[in-house]
mmCIF file of C-alpha atoms in Angstrom:
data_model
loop_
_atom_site.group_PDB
_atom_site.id
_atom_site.type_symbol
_atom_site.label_atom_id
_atom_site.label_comp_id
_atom_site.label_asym_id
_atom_site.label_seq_id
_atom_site.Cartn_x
_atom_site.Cartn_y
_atom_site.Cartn_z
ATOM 1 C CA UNK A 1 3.980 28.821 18.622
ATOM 2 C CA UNK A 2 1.977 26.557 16.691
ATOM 3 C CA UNK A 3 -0.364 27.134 13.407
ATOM 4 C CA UNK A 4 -2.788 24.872 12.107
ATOM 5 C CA UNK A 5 -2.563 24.230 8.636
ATOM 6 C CA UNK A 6 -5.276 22.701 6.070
ATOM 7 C CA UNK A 7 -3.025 19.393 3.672
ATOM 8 C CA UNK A 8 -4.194 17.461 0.969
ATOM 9 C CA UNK A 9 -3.320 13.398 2.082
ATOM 10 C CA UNK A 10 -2.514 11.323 -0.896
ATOM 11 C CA UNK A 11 -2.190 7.641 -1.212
ATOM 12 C CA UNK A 12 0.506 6.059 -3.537
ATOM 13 C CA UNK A 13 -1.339 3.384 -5.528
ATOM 14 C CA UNK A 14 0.584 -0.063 -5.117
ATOM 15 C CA UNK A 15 0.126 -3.333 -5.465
ATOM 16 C CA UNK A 16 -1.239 -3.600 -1.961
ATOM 17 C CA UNK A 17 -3.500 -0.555 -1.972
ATOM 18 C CA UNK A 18 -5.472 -1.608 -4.937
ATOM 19 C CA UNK A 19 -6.107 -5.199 -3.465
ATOM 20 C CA UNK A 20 -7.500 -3.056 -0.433
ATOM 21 C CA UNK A 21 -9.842 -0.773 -2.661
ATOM 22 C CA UNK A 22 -11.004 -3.543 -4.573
ATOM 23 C CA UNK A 23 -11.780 -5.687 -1.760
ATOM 24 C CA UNK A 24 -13.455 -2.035 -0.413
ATOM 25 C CA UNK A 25 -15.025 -1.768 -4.169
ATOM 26 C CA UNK A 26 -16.574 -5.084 -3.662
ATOM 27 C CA UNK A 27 -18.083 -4.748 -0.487
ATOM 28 C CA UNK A 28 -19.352 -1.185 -1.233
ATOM 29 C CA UNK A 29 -21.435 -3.440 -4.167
ATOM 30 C CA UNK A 30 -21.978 -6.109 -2.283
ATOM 31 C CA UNK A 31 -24.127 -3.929 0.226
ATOM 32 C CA UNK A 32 -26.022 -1.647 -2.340
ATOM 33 C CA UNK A 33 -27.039 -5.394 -3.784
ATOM 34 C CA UNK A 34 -28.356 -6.467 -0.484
ATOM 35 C CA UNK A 35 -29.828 -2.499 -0.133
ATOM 36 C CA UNK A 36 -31.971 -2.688 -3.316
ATOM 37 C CA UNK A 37 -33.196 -6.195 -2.778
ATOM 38 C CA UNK A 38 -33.837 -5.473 0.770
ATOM 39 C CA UNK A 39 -35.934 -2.507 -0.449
ATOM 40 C CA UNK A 40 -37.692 -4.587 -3.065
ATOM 41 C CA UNK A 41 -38.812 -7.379 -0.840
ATOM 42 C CA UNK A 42 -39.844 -4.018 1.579
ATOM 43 C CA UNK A 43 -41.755 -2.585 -1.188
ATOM 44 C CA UNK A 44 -44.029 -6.216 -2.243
ATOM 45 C CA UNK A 45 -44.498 -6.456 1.161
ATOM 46 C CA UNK A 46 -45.726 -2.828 1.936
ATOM 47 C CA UNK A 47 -48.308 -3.135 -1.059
ATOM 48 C CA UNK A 48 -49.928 -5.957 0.408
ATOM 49 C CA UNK A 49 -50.773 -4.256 3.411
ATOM 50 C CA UNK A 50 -51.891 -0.676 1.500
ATOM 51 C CA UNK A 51 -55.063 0.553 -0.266
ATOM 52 C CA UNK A 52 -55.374 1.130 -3.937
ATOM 53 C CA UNK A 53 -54.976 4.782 -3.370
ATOM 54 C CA UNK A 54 -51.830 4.684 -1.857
ATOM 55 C CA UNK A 55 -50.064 1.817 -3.458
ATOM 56 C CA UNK A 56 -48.760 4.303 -6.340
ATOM 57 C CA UNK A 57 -46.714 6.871 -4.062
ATOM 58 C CA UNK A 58 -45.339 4.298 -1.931
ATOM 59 C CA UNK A 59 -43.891 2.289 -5.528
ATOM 60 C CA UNK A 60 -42.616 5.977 -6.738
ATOM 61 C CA UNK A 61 -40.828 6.325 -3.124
ATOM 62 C CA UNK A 62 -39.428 2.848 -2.691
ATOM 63 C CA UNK A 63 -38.564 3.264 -6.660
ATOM 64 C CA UNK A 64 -36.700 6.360 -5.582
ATOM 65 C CA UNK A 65 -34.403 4.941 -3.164
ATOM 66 C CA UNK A 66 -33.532 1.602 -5.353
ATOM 67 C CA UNK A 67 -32.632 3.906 -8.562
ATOM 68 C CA UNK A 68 -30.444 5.913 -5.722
ATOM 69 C CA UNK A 69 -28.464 2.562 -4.549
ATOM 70 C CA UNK A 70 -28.391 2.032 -8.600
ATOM 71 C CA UNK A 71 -26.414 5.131 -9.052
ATOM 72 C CA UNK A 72 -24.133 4.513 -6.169
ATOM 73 C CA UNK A 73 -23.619 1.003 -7.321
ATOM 74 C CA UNK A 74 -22.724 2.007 -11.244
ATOM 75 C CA UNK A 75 -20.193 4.835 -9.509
ATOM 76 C CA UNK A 76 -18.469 1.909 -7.234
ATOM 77 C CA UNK A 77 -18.036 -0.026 -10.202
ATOM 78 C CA UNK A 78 -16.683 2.287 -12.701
ATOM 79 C CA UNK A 79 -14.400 3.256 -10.125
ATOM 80 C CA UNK A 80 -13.436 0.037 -9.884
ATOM 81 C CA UNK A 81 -12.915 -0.629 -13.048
ATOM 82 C CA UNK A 82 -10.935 2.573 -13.179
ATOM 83 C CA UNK A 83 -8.582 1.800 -11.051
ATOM 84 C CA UNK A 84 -7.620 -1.264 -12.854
ATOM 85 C CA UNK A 85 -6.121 1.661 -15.813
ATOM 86 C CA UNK A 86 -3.879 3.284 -13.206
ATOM 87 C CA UNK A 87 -0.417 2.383 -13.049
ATOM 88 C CA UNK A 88 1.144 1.661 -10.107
ATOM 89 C CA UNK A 89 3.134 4.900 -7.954
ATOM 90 C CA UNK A 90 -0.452 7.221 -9.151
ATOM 91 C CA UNK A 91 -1.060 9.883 -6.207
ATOM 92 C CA UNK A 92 -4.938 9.114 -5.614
ATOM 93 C CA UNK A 93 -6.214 12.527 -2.962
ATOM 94 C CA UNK A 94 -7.963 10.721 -0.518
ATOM 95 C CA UNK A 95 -8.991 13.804 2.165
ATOM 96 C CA UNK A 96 -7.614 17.058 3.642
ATOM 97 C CA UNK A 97 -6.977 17.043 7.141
ATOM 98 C CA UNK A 98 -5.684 19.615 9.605
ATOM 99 C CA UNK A 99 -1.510 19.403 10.685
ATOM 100 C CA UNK A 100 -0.162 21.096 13.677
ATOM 101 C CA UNK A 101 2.762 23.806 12.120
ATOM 102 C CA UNK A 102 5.452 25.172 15.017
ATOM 103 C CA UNK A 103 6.561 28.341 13.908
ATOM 104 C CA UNK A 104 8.687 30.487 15.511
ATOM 105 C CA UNK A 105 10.618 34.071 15.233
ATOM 106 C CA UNK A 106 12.930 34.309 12.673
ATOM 107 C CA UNK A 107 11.865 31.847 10.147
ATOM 108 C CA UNK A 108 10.116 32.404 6.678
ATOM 109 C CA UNK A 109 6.538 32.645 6.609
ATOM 110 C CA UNK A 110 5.087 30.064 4.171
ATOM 111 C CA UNK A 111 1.871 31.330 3.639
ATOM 112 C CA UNK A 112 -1.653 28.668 4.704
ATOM 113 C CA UNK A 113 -3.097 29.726 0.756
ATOM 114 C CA UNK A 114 -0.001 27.403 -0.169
ATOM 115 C CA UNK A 115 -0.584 23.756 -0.921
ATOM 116 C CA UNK A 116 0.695 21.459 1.646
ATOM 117 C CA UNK A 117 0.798 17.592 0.681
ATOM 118 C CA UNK A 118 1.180 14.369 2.801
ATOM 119 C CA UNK A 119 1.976 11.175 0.428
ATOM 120 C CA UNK A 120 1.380 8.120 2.280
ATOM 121 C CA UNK A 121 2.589 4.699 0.856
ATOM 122 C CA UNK A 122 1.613 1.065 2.475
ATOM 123 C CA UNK A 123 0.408 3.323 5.303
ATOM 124 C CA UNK A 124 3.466 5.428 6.201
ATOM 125 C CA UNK A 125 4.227 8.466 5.330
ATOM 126 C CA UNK A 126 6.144 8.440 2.433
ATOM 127 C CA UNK A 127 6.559 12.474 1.683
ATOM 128 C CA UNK A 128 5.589 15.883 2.796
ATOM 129 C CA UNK A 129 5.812 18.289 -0.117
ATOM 130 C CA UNK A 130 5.216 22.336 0.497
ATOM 131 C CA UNK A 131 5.194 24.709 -1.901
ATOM 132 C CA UNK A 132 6.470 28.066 -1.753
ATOM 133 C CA UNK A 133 6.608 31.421 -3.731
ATOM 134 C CA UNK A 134 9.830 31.803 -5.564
ATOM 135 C CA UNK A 135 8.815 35.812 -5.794
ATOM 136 C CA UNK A 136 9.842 36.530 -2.767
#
């Protein structure tokens, strides 16, 4: 019979993995750059075309949205410069997912509240770690 089963996937950080989430880093910035301007020329161009009365809640809306790709773009880049201060072999969680478990008569019951890890390195699976209760 088979169980599904809730693991954490973790990535090993090498050499090759940061290269990727910095060149992932960078385009994350890249694009919250283009978002803001984008907005920006939006916004100049929006109060041209509106009245006097409306001109201040369309600045506080477009103002809204360019503080929010502000935020995002101060998180990408202290993650980025984050991951410059891990060494190399960190475990960085990266999602859950859902595995397929057979199980069948006879064997021990490992129970789903126990953790269940999947370490991937360079894109293969490098390790499968389960823990069980020693109690019993």
């Amino acid at each position: 019979m088979k169980c599904i089963r809730k693991a954490s996937v973790k990535h090993v950080l090498t050499e090759k993995k940061r290269q990727e989430l910095t060149q992932s880093f960078q385009a994350e910035q890249a694009q919250y750059e283009k978002e803001m301007k984008q907005l920006e020329f939006q916004l100049q161009r929006a109060q041209k075309k509106a009245s006097a009365q409306t001109a201040p809640s369309l600045k506080e809306r477009f103002d809204s949205e360019i503080k929010k790709r502000q935020e995002k773009l101060q998180s990408t880049q202290f993650k980025s410069e984050q991951l410059h201060h891990l060494a190399d072999g960190t475990e960085l969680f990266v999602e859950y997912t859902d595995v397929l478990v057979d199980v069948a008569v006879g064997e021990k019951w490992v129970s789903a509240q126990s953790p269940l890890t999947i370490v991937v390195k360079d894109g293969m699976i490098h390790e499968i770690r389960e823990s069980e209760n020693k109690d019993t």
